[in-house]
Amino acid sequence: LVLRNANFDPQADLEVCARPAQAPLVMAITAGKPQRTLAEVIDAVKRNPRDWNIAITSLGAASHLATIEFNRRTGLDLEMVAYRGTQPAVQDLMAGNVHLLIDPSFNLLPHADGGRMRMLGIASRERSPLAPNVPTMSEAGLPGYEFQSWYGVWAPKGTPGAIVERVNALMNETMRDPAIVARMSQQVLEPVTETVAETRAFIGREINRATELLRSVNFTPE
């Protein structure tokens, strides 16, 4: 979807085994803006759209997809400021050079108490145990708005099903280990335990949604 000359198809050329971890996306606002809630931000942007912009960490990334959907769901047309990576986008958000950013929780939540940005909502079905005081985007006013950055484990195409299932079982067992869960929490990651079929279906939905969103803005792969 993002690379014009990608030399493989992750669905056709690989066997999915597991999805061991995810990080819900979080919407943050620079501390220089007075708005405290998502509703206040949406109202302010509607009244003065030229006074607002939103960073995206790279074209085609989760940040970009989530921002396209945010604009679509709210009816806004926030100016997108594209960066080549997370660090410069976060730095500019903290400096007030950009006003909003939607990005994985592990990139934003560590800055939650630093006084230079505030969290408006987390794009997960339930509040994250890693940030229990941050409302879900549904609670904040966008029902069903859910985006995650996630990690997958794949094997070469043609790997026997028994091996794929064994890898899945081992990954799920690992993700239930309290010591592993604690280490992941330190990295602002949430463990995931799914069957192979559930992971395959999830990835299919993610690819379909990403395709639709990128086509809606006439995105051209690089």
JSON list of C-alpha atoms in Angstrom, two decimals:
[
{"chain": "A", "resi": 1, "resn": "LEU", "atom": "CA", "xyz": [0.00, 0.00, 0.00]},
{"chain": "A", "resi": 2, "resn": "VAL", "atom": "CA", "xyz": [2.84, 2.38, 0.84]},
{"chain": "A", "resi": 3, "resn": "LEU", "atom": "CA", "xyz": [5.69, 1.13, -1.36]},
{"chain": "A", "resi": 4, "resn": "ARG", "atom": "CA", "xyz": [5.21, 1.18, -5.11]},
{"chain": "A", "resi": 5, "resn": "ASN", "atom": "CA", "xyz": [7.68, -1.63, -5.78]},
{"chain": "A", "resi": 6, "resn": "ALA", "atom": "CA", "xyz": [7.25, -3.89, -2.76]},
{"chain": "A", "resi": 7, "resn": "ASN", "atom": "CA", "xyz": [8.57, -7.32, -3.72]},
{"chain": "A", "resi": 8, "resn": "PHE", "atom": "CA", "xyz": [6.19, -9.40, -1.60]},
{"chain": "A", "resi": 9, "resn": "ASP", "atom": "CA", "xyz": [2.56, -9.59, -0.53]},
{"chain": "A", "resi": 10, "resn": "PRO", "atom": "CA", "xyz": [2.27, -10.23, 3.23]},
{"chain": "A", "resi": 11, "resn": "GLN", "atom": "CA", "xyz": [-1.04, -12.04, 2.80]},
{"chain": "A", "resi": 12, "resn": "ALA", "atom": "CA", "xyz": [-0.13, -14.15, -0.23]},
{"chain": "A", "resi": 13, "resn": "ASP", "atom": "CA", "xyz": [3.56, -14.81, 0.39]},
{"chain": "A", "resi": 14, "resn": "LEU", "atom": "CA", "xyz": [3.69, -15.42, 4.16]},
{"chain": "A", "resi": 15, "resn": "GLU", "atom": "CA", "xyz": [1.92, -17.54, 6.77]},
{"chain": "A", "resi": 16, "resn": "VAL", "atom": "CA", "xyz": [0.69, -15.52, 9.72]},
{"chain": "A", "resi": 17, "resn": "CYS", "atom": "CA", "xyz": [1.40, -17.17, 13.07]},
{"chain": "A", "resi": 18, "resn": "ALA", "atom": "CA", "xyz": [0.53, -14.70, 15.81]},
{"chain": "A", "resi": 19, "resn": "ARG", "atom": "CA", "xyz": [-0.01, -11.09, 16.83]},
{"chain": "A", "resi": 20, "resn": "PRO", "atom": "CA", "xyz": [1.70, -10.90, 20.21]},
{"chain": "A", "resi": 21, "resn": "ALA", "atom": "CA", "xyz": [1.50, -7.20, 21.01]},
{"chain": "A", "resi": 22, "resn": "GLN", "atom": "CA", "xyz": [-0.22, -3.95, 20.21]},
{"chain": "A", "resi": 23, "resn": "ALA", "atom": "CA", "xyz": [-0.10, -0.30, 21.15]},
{"chain": "A", "resi": 24, "resn": "PRO", "atom": "CA", "xyz": [-3.31, 1.70, 20.78]},
{"chain": "A", "resi": 25, "resn": "LEU", "atom": "CA", "xyz": [-2.90, 5.08, 19.16]},
{"chain": "A", "resi": 26, "resn": "VAL", "atom": "CA", "xyz": [-3.30, 8.19, 21.30]},
{"chain": "A", "resi": 27, "resn": "MET", "atom": "CA", "xyz": [-4.35, 11.69, 20.28]},
{"chain": "A", "resi": 28, "resn": "ALA", "atom": "CA", "xyz": [-2.30, 14.43, 21.90]},
{"chain": "A", "resi": 29, "resn": "ILE", "atom": "CA", "xyz": [-2.49, 18.21, 21.87]},
{"chain": "A", "resi": 30, "resn": "THR", "atom": "CA", "xyz": [0.37, 20.63, 22.41]},
{"chain": "A", "resi": 31, "resn": "ALA", "atom": "CA", "xyz": [0.28, 22.28, 25.82]},
{"chain": "A", "resi": 32, "resn": "GLY", "atom": "CA", "xyz": [0.20, 25.71, 24.20]},
{"chain": "A", "resi": 33, "resn": "LYS", "atom": "CA", "xyz": [-3.41, 25.20, 23.17]},
{"chain": "A", "resi": 34, "resn": "PRO", "atom": "CA", "xyz": [-5.99, 25.72, 25.93]},
{"chain": "A", "resi": 35, "resn": "GLN", "atom": "CA", "xyz": [-8.45, 22.99, 24.90]},
{"chain": "A", "resi": 36, "resn": "ARG", "atom": "CA", "xyz": [-8.73, 20.11, 27.36]},
{"chain": "A", "resi": 37, "resn": "THR", "atom": "CA", "xyz": [-11.15, 17.73, 25.66]},
{"chain": "A", "resi": 38, "resn": "LEU", "atom": "CA", "xyz": [-11.65, 16.29, 22.20]},
{"chain": "A", "resi": 39, "resn": "ALA", "atom": "CA", "xyz": [-15.01, 18.03, 21.93]},
{"chain": "A", "resi": 40, "resn": "GLU", "atom": "CA", "xyz": [-13.38, 21.39, 22.65]},
{"chain": "A", "resi": 41, "resn": "VAL", "atom": "CA", "xyz": [-10.73, 20.73, 20.00]},
{"chain": "A", "resi": 42, "resn": "ILE", "atom": "CA", "xyz": [-13.28, 19.79, 17.34]},
{"chain": "A", "resi": 43, "resn": "ASP", "atom": "CA", "xyz": [-15.32, 22.90, 18.11]},
{"chain": "A", "resi": 44, "resn": "ALA", "atom": "CA", "xyz": [-12.22, 25.13, 17.99]},
{"chain": "A", "resi": 45, "resn": "VAL", "atom": "CA", "xyz": [-11.06, 23.68, 14.67]},
{"chain": "A", "resi": 46, "resn": "LYS", "atom": "CA", "xyz": [-14.50, 24.16, 13.14]},
{"chain": "A", "resi": 47, "resn": "ARG", "atom": "CA", "xyz": [-14.52, 27.81, 14.23]},
{"chain": "A", "resi": 48, "resn": "ASN", "atom": "CA", "xyz": [-10.96, 28.63, 13.19]},
{"chain": "A", "resi": 49, "resn": "PRO", "atom": "CA", "xyz": [-9.57, 25.87, 10.93]},
{"chain": "A", "resi": 50, "resn": "ARG", "atom": "CA", "xyz": [-6.57, 27.94, 9.81]},
{"chain": "A", "resi": 51, "resn": "ASP", "atom": "CA", "xyz": [-5.33, 28.11, 13.39]},
{"chain": "A", "resi": 52, "resn": "TRP", "atom": "CA", "xyz": [-4.83, 24.34, 13.56]},
{"chain": "A", "resi": 53, "resn": "ASN", "atom": "CA", "xyz": [-2.73, 21.60, 12.03]},
{"chain": "A", "resi": 54, "resn": "ILE", "atom": "CA", "xyz": [-1.89, 17.99, 12.81]},
{"chain": "A", "resi": 55, "resn": "ALA", "atom": "CA", "xyz": [1.40, 16.14, 12.46]},
{"chain": "A", "resi": 56, "resn": "ILE", "atom": "CA", "xyz": [1.74, 12.76, 10.77]},
{"chain": "A", "resi": 57, "resn": "THR", "atom": "CA", "xyz": [4.90, 10.80, 11.45]},
{"chain": "A", "resi": 58, "resn": "SER", "atom": "CA", "xyz": [5.23, 9.46, 7.89]},
{"chain": "A", "resi": 59, "resn": "LEU", "atom": "CA", "xyz": [3.05, 9.00, 4.84]},
{"chain": "A", "resi": 60, "resn": "GLY", "atom": "CA", "xyz": [1.05, 5.79, 4.95]},
{"chain": "A", "resi": 61, "resn": "ALA", "atom": "CA", "xyz": [1.89, 5.08, 8.59]},
{"chain": "A", "resi": 62, "resn": "ALA", "atom": "CA", "xyz": [-0.65, 4.40, 11.33]},
{"chain": "A", "resi": 63, "resn": "SER", "atom": "CA", "xyz": [-0.49, 8.08, 12.26]},
{"chain": "A", "resi": 64, "resn": "HIS", "atom": "CA", "xyz": [-1.49, 9.04, 8.71]},
{"chain": "A", "resi": 65, "resn": "LEU", "atom": "CA", "xyz": [-4.31, 6.47, 8.51]},
{"chain": "A", "resi": 66, "resn": "ALA", "atom": "CA", "xyz": [-5.74, 7.50, 11.87]},
{"chain": "A", "resi": 67, "resn": "THR", "atom": "CA", "xyz": [-5.65, 11.17, 10.87]},
{"chain": "A", "resi": 68, "resn": "ILE", "atom": "CA", "xyz": [-7.46, 10.50, 7.60]},
{"chain": "A", "resi": 69, "resn": "GLU", "atom": "CA", "xyz": [-10.17, 8.68, 9.53]},
{"chain": "A", "resi": 70, "resn": "PHE", "atom": "CA", "xyz": [-10.32, 11.46, 12.15]},
{"chain": "A", "resi": 71, "resn": "ASN", "atom": "CA", "xyz": [-10.91, 14.06, 9.46]},
{"chain": "A", "resi": 72, "resn": "ARG", "atom": "CA", "xyz": [-13.54, 11.86, 7.83]},
{"chain": "A", "resi": 73, "resn": "ARG", "atom": "CA", "xyz": [-15.40, 11.13, 11.05]},
{"chain": "A", "resi": 74, "resn": "THR", "atom": "CA", "xyz": [-15.42, 14.71, 12.30]},
{"chain": "A", "resi": 75, "resn": "GLY", "atom": "CA", "xyz": [-15.96, 16.47, 8.98]},
{"chain": "A", "resi": 76, "resn": "LEU", "atom": "CA", "xyz": [-12.79, 18.49, 9.56]},
{"chain": "A", "resi": 77, "resn": "ASP", "atom": "CA", "xyz": [-10.04, 19.21, 7.08]},
{"chain": "A", "resi": 78, "resn": "LEU", "atom": "CA", "xyz": [-7.06, 19.56, 9.38]},
{"chain": "A", "resi": 79, "resn": "GLU", "atom": "CA", "xyz": [-3.88, 20.51, 7.58]},
{"chain": "A", "resi": 80, "resn": "MET", "atom": "CA", "xyz": [-1.51, 17.54, 7.76]},
{"chain": "A", "resi": 81, "resn": "VAL", "atom": "CA", "xyz": [2.17, 18.26, 8.35]},
{"chain": "A", "resi": 82, "resn": "ALA", "atom": "CA", "xyz": [4.17, 15.23, 7.23]},
{"chain": "A", "resi": 83, "resn": "TYR", "atom": "CA", "xyz": [7.41, 14.25, 8.96]},
{"chain": "A", "resi": 84, "resn": "ARG", "atom": "CA", "xyz": [10.00, 11.58, 8.28]},
{"chain": "A", "resi": 85, "resn": "GLY", "atom": "CA", "xyz": [9.75, 9.82, 11.60]},
{"chain": "A", "resi": 86, "resn": "THR", "atom": "CA", "xyz": [8.25, 10.07, 15.05]},
{"chain": "A", "resi": 87, "resn": "GLN", "atom": "CA", "xyz": [10.93, 11.99, 16.91]},
{"chain": "A", "resi": 88, "resn": "PRO", "atom": "CA", "xyz": [10.77, 15.25, 14.93]},
{"chain": "A", "resi": 89, "resn": "ALA", "atom": "CA", "xyz": [6.97, 15.18, 14.99]},
{"chain": "A", "resi": 90, "resn": "VAL", "atom": "CA", "xyz": [6.89, 14.73, 18.77]},
{"chain": "A", "resi": 91, "resn": "GLN", "atom": "CA", "xyz": [9.54, 17.42, 19.27]},
{"chain": "A", "resi": 92, "resn": "ASP", "atom": "CA", "xyz": [7.55, 19.90, 17.19]},
{"chain": "A", "resi": 93, "resn": "LEU", "atom": "CA", "xyz": [4.36, 19.01, 19.07]},
{"chain": "A", "resi": 94, "resn": "MET", "atom": "CA", "xyz": [6.06, 19.74, 22.38]},
{"chain": "A", "resi": 95, "resn": "ALA", "atom": "CA", "xyz": [7.47, 22.98, 20.96]},
{"chain": "A", "resi": 96, "resn": "GLY", "atom": "CA", "xyz": [4.05, 24.07, 19.72]},
{"chain": "A", "resi": 97, "resn": "ASN", "atom": "CA", "xyz": [5.06, 24.11, 16.06]},
{"chain": "A", "resi": 98, "resn": "VAL", "atom": "CA", "xyz": [2.27, 21.63, 15.35]},
{"chain": "A", "resi": 99, "resn": "HIS", "atom": "CA", "xyz": [-0.88, 21.36, 17.39]},
{"chain": "A", "resi": 100, "resn": "LEU", "atom": "CA", "xyz": [-2.11, 17.77, 17.30]},
{"chain": "A", "resi": 101, "resn": "LEU", "atom": "CA", "xyz": [-0.69, 14.30, 16.75]},
{"chain": "A", "resi": 102, "resn": "ILE", "atom": "CA", "xyz": [-2.19, 10.81, 16.67]},
{"chain": "A", "resi": 103, "resn": "ASP", "atom": "CA", "xyz": [0.49, 8.18, 17.23]},
{"chain": "A", "resi": 104, "resn": "PRO", "atom": "CA", "xyz": [1.13, 4.92, 19.09]},
{"chain": "A", "resi": 105, "resn": "SER", "atom": "CA", "xyz": [0.91, 5.09, 22.85]},
{"chain": "A", "resi": 106, "resn": "PHE", "atom": "CA", "xyz": [4.57, 4.12, 23.35]},
{"chain": "A", "resi": 107, "resn": "ASN", "atom": "CA", "xyz": [5.59, 7.32, 21.54]},
{"chain": "A", "resi": 108, "resn": "LEU", "atom": "CA", "xyz": [3.30, 9.70, 23.44]},
{"chain": "A", "resi": 109, "resn": "LEU", "atom": "CA", "xyz": [2.37, 8.38, 26.88]},
{"chain": "A", "resi": 110, "resn": "PRO", "atom": "CA", "xyz": [5.93, 8.71, 28.24]},
{"chain": "A", "resi": 111, "resn": "HIS", "atom": "CA", "xyz": [5.50, 12.48, 27.73]},
{"chain": "A", "resi": 112, "resn": "ALA", "atom": "CA", "xyz": [2.09, 12.63, 29.43]},
{"chain": "A", "resi": 113, "resn": "ASP", "atom": "CA", "xyz": [3.40, 14.10, 32.68]},
{"chain": "A", "resi": 114, "resn": "GLY", "atom": "CA", "xyz": [6.02, 16.38, 31.15]},
{"chain": "A", "resi": 115, "resn": "GLY", "atom": "CA", "xyz": [3.73, 19.39, 30.84]},
{"chain": "A", "resi": 116, "resn": "ARG", "atom": "CA", "xyz": [4.36, 19.95, 27.12]},
{"chain": "A", "resi": 117, "resn": "MET", "atom": "CA", "xyz": [1.46, 17.94, 25.71]},
{"chain": "A", "resi": 118, "resn": "ARG", "atom": "CA", "xyz": [-1.85, 16.54, 26.92]},
{"chain": "A", "resi": 119, "resn": "MET", "atom": "CA", "xyz": [-3.61, 13.32, 25.98]},
{"chain": "A", "resi": 120, "resn": "LEU", "atom": "CA", "xyz": [-7.10, 13.80, 24.54]},
{"chain": "A", "resi": 121, "resn": "GLY", "atom": "CA", "xyz": [-8.06, 10.18, 23.98]},
{"chain": "A", "resi": 122, "resn": "ILE", "atom": "CA", "xyz": [-6.85, 6.67, 23.31]},
{"chain": "A", "resi": 123, "resn": "ALA", "atom": "CA", "xyz": [-8.10, 4.81, 20.24]},
{"chain": "A", "resi": 124, "resn": "SER", "atom": "CA", "xyz": [-8.96, 1.52, 21.93]},
{"chain": "A", "resi": 125, "resn": "ARG", "atom": "CA", "xyz": [-12.20, -0.19, 22.90]},
{"chain": "A", "resi": 126, "resn": "GLU", "atom": "CA", "xyz": [-11.44, 0.14, 26.60]},
{"chain": "A", "resi": 127, "resn": "ARG", "atom": "CA", "xyz": [-9.21, 2.43, 28.61]},
{"chain": "A", "resi": 128, "resn": "SER", "atom": "CA", "xyz": [-5.65, 1.25, 28.69]},
{"chain": "A", "resi": 129, "resn": "PRO", "atom": "CA", "xyz": [-4.30, -0.02, 32.01]},
{"chain": "A", "resi": 130, "resn": "LEU", "atom": "CA", "xyz": [-1.15, 1.87, 31.06]},
{"chain": "A", "resi": 131, "resn": "ALA", "atom": "CA", "xyz": [-3.08, 5.18, 31.05]},
{"chain": "A", "resi": 132, "resn": "PRO", "atom": "CA", "xyz": [-6.32, 4.69, 33.00]},
{"chain": "A", "resi": 133, "resn": "ASN", "atom": "CA", "xyz": [-7.04, 8.43, 33.21]},
{"chain": "A", "resi": 134, "resn": "VAL", "atom": "CA", "xyz": [-7.05, 8.90, 29.42]},
{"chain": "A", "resi": 135, "resn": "PRO", "atom": "CA", "xyz": [-10.57, 8.42, 27.99]},
{"chain": "A", "resi": 136, "resn": "THR", "atom": "CA", "xyz": [-11.15, 6.24, 24.98]},
{"chain": "A", "resi": 137, "resn": "MET", "atom": "CA", "xyz": [-11.90, 8.13, 21.79]},
{"chain": "A", "resi": 138, "resn": "SER", "atom": "CA", "xyz": [-15.40, 6.67, 22.00]},
{"chain": "A", "resi": 139, "resn": "GLU", "atom": "CA", "xyz": [-15.85, 8.18, 25.45]},
{"chain": "A", "resi": 140, "resn": "ALA", "atom": "CA", "xyz": [-14.42, 11.45, 24.16]},
{"chain": "A", "resi": 141, "resn": "GLY", "atom": "CA", "xyz": [-17.02, 11.67, 21.40]},
{"chain": "A", "resi": 142, "resn": "LEU", "atom": "CA", "xyz": [-15.97, 9.45, 18.45]},
{"chain": "A", "resi": 143, "resn": "PRO", "atom": "CA", "xyz": [-17.77, 6.11, 18.89]},
{"chain": "A", "resi": 144, "resn": "GLY", "atom": "CA", "xyz": [-15.92, 3.14, 17.45]},
{"chain": "A", "resi": 145, "resn": "TYR", "atom": "CA", "xyz": [-12.74, 5.07, 16.62]},
{"chain": "A", "resi": 146, "resn": "GLU", "atom": "CA", "xyz": [-10.08, 2.39, 17.18]},
{"chain": "A", "resi": 147, "resn": "PHE", "atom": "CA", "xyz": [-6.53, 2.20, 15.83]},
{"chain": "A", "resi": 148, "resn": "GLN", "atom": "CA", "xyz": [-3.55, 0.15, 16.95]},
{"chain": "A", "resi": 149, "resn": "SER", "atom": "CA", "xyz": [0.06, -0.21, 16.05]},
{"chain": "A", "resi": 150, "resn": "TRP", "atom": "CA", "xyz": [0.66, -3.94, 16.24]},
{"chain": "A", "resi": 151, "resn": "TYR", "atom": "CA", "xyz": [3.34, -6.58, 15.89]},
{"chain": "A", "resi": 152, "resn": "GLY", "atom": "CA", "xyz": [3.04, -9.86, 13.99]},
{"chain": "A", "resi": 153, "resn": "VAL", "atom": "CA", "xyz": [4.94, -13.10, 13.67]},
{"chain": "A", "resi": 154, "resn": "TRP", "atom": "CA", "xyz": [5.03, -14.73, 10.22]},
{"chain": "A", "resi": 155, "resn": "ALA", "atom": "CA", "xyz": [6.56, -17.83, 8.66]},
{"chain": "A", "resi": 156, "resn": "PRO", "atom": "CA", "xyz": [7.46, -18.59, 5.03]},
{"chain": "A", "resi": 157, "resn": "LYS", "atom": "CA", "xyz": [4.60, -19.53, 2.74]},
{"chain": "A", "resi": 158, "resn": "GLY", "atom": "CA", "xyz": [3.99, -23.27, 2.83]},
{"chain": "A", "resi": 159, "resn": "THR", "atom": "CA", "xyz": [5.07, -23.77, 6.44]},
{"chain": "A", "resi": 160, "resn": "PRO", "atom": "CA", "xyz": [3.10, -26.78, 7.73]},
{"chain": "A", "resi": 161, "resn": "GLY", "atom": "CA", "xyz": [-0.04, -25.84, 9.64]},
{"chain": "A", "resi": 162, "resn": "ALA", "atom": "CA", "xyz": [1.06, -27.79, 12.70]},
{"chain": "A", "resi": 163, "resn": "ILE", "atom": "CA", "xyz": [4.19, -25.64, 12.98]},
{"chain": "A", "resi": 164, "resn": "VAL", "atom": "CA", "xyz": [2.19, -22.42, 12.53]},
{"chain": "A", "resi": 165, "resn": "GLU", "atom": "CA", "xyz": [-0.19, -23.51, 15.28]},
{"chain": "A", "resi": 166, "resn": "ARG", "atom": "CA", "xyz": [2.71, -24.44, 17.56]},
{"chain": "A", "resi": 167, "resn": "VAL", "atom": "CA", "xyz": [4.32, -21.03, 17.09]},
{"chain": "A", "resi": 168, "resn": "ASN", "atom": "CA", "xyz": [0.95, -19.43, 17.86]},
{"chain": "A", "resi": 169, "resn": "ALA", "atom": "CA", "xyz": [0.56, -21.47, 21.05]},
{"chain": "A", "resi": 170, "resn": "LEU", "atom": "CA", "xyz": [4.07, -20.62, 22.23]},
{"chain": "A", "resi": 171, "resn": "MET", "atom": "CA", "xyz": [3.60, -16.90, 21.55]},
{"chain": "A", "resi": 172, "resn": "ASN", "atom": "CA", "xyz": [0.29, -16.88, 23.41]},
{"chain": "A", "resi": 173, "resn": "GLU", "atom": "CA", "xyz": [1.86, -18.73, 26.33]},
{"chain": "A", "resi": 174, "resn": "THR", "atom": "CA", "xyz": [4.65, -16.15, 26.42]},
{"chain": "A", "resi": 175, "resn": "MET", "atom": "CA", "xyz": [2.18, -13.26, 26.36]},
{"chain": "A", "resi": 176, "resn": "ARG", "atom": "CA", "xyz": [0.49, -14.66, 29.48]},
{"chain": "A", "resi": 177, "resn": "ASP", "atom": "CA", "xyz": [3.73, -14.74, 31.47]},
{"chain": "A", "resi": 178, "resn": "PRO", "atom": "CA", "xyz": [3.46, -12.08, 34.22]},
{"chain": "A", "resi": 179, "resn": "ALA", "atom": "CA", "xyz": [7.14, -11.20, 33.91]},
{"chain": "A", "resi": 180, "resn": "ILE", "atom": "CA", "xyz": [6.79, -10.64, 30.16]},
{"chain": "A", "resi": 181, "resn": "VAL", "atom": "CA", "xyz": [3.63, -8.59, 30.66]},
{"chain": "A", "resi": 182, "resn": "ALA", "atom": "CA", "xyz": [5.44, -6.42, 33.20]},
{"chain": "A", "resi": 183, "resn": "ARG", "atom": "CA", "xyz": [8.35, -5.84, 30.82]},
{"chain": "A", "resi": 184, "resn": "MET", "atom": "CA", "xyz": [5.94, -4.96, 28.03]},
{"chain": "A", "resi": 185, "resn": "SER", "atom": "CA", "xyz": [4.16, -2.47, 30.27]},
{"chain": "A", "resi": 186, "resn": "GLN", "atom": "CA", "xyz": [7.47, -0.70, 30.76]},
{"chain": "A", "resi": 187, "resn": "GLN", "atom": "CA", "xyz": [7.62, -0.35, 26.96]},
{"chain": "A", "resi": 188, "resn": "VAL", "atom": "CA", "xyz": [3.98, 0.86, 26.85]},
{"chain": "A", "resi": 189, "resn": "LEU", "atom": "CA", "xyz": [2.88, -2.28, 24.99]},
{"chain": "A", "resi": 190, "resn": "GLU", "atom": "CA", "xyz": [-0.18, -4.45, 25.57]},
{"chain": "A", "resi": 191, "resn": "PRO", "atom": "CA", "xyz": [-0.01, -8.26, 25.16]},
{"chain": "A", "resi": 192, "resn": "VAL", "atom": "CA", "xyz": [-2.34, -9.95, 22.67]},
{"chain": "A", "resi": 193, "resn": "THR", "atom": "CA", "xyz": [-3.38, -13.62, 22.61]},
{"chain": "A", "resi": 194, "resn": "GLU", "atom": "CA", "xyz": [-5.27, -14.76, 19.52]},
{"chain": "A", "resi": 195, "resn": "THR", "atom": "CA", "xyz": [-5.74, -17.87, 17.43]},
{"chain": "A", "resi": 196, "resn": "VAL", "atom": "CA", "xyz": [-4.17, -18.03, 14.00]},
{"chain": "A", "resi": 197, "resn": "ALA", "atom": "CA", "xyz": [-7.62, -17.56, 12.43]},
{"chain": "A", "resi": 198, "resn": "GLU", "atom": "CA", "xyz": [-8.33, -14.50, 14.59]},
{"chain": "A", "resi": 199, "resn": "THR", "atom": "CA", "xyz": [-4.99, -12.94, 13.68]},
{"chain": "A", "resi": 200, "resn": "ARG", "atom": "CA", "xyz": [-5.49, -13.65, 9.99]},
{"chain": "A", "resi": 201, "resn": "ALA", "atom": "CA", "xyz": [-8.94, -12.04, 10.09]},
{"chain": "A", "resi": 202, "resn": "PHE", "atom": "CA", "xyz": [-7.60, -9.02, 12.00]},
{"chain": "A", "resi": 203, "resn": "ILE", "atom": "CA", "xyz": [-4.82, -8.43, 9.46]},
{"chain": "A", "resi": 204, "resn": "GLY", "atom": "CA", "xyz": [-7.30, -8.73, 6.61]},
{"chain": "A", "resi": 205, "resn": "ARG", "atom": "CA", "xyz": [-9.50, -6.06, 8.17]},
{"chain": "A", "resi": 206, "resn": "GLU", "atom": "CA", "xyz": [-6.52, -3.81, 8.77]},
{"chain": "A", "resi": 207, "resn": "ILE", "atom": "CA", "xyz": [-5.36, -4.07, 5.16]},
{"chain": "A", "resi": 208, "resn": "ASN", "atom": "CA", "xyz": [-8.85, -3.44, 3.82]},
{"chain": "A", "resi": 209, "resn": "ARG", "atom": "CA", "xyz": [-9.30, -0.37, 6.02]},
{"chain": "A", "resi": 210, "resn": "ALA", "atom": "CA", "xyz": [-5.88, 1.03, 5.14]},
{"chain": "A", "resi": 211, "resn": "THR", "atom": "CA", "xyz": [-6.56, 0.52, 1.44]},
{"chain": "A", "resi": 212, "resn": "GLU", "atom": "CA", "xyz": [-9.89, 2.33, 1.66]},
{"chain": "A", "resi": 213, "resn": "LEU", "atom": "CA", "xyz": [-8.48, 5.24, 3.66]},
{"chain": "A", "resi": 214, "resn": "LEU", "atom": "CA", "xyz": [-5.48, 5.78, 1.40]},
{"chain": "A", "resi": 215, "resn": "ARG", "atom": "CA", "xyz": [-7.62, 5.60, -1.72]},
{"chain": "A", "resi": 216, "resn": "SER", "atom": "CA", "xyz": [-10.00, 8.16, -0.24]},
{"chain": "A", "resi": 217, "resn": "VAL", "atom": "CA", "xyz": [-7.20, 10.76, -0.28]},
{"chain": "A", "resi": 218, "resn": "ASN", "atom": "CA", "xyz": [-5.70, 9.61, -3.61]},
{"chain": "A", "resi": 219, "resn": "PHE", "atom": "CA", "xyz": [-2.52, 8.47, -1.91]},
{"chain": "A", "resi": 220, "resn": "THR", "atom": "CA", "xyz": [0.29, 7.53, -4.31]},
{"chain": "A", "resi": 221, "resn": "PRO", "atom": "CA", "xyz": [2.80, 4.90, -3.11]},
{"chain": "A", "resi": 222, "resn": "GLU", "atom": "CA", "xyz": [6.42, 6.01, -3.14]}
]
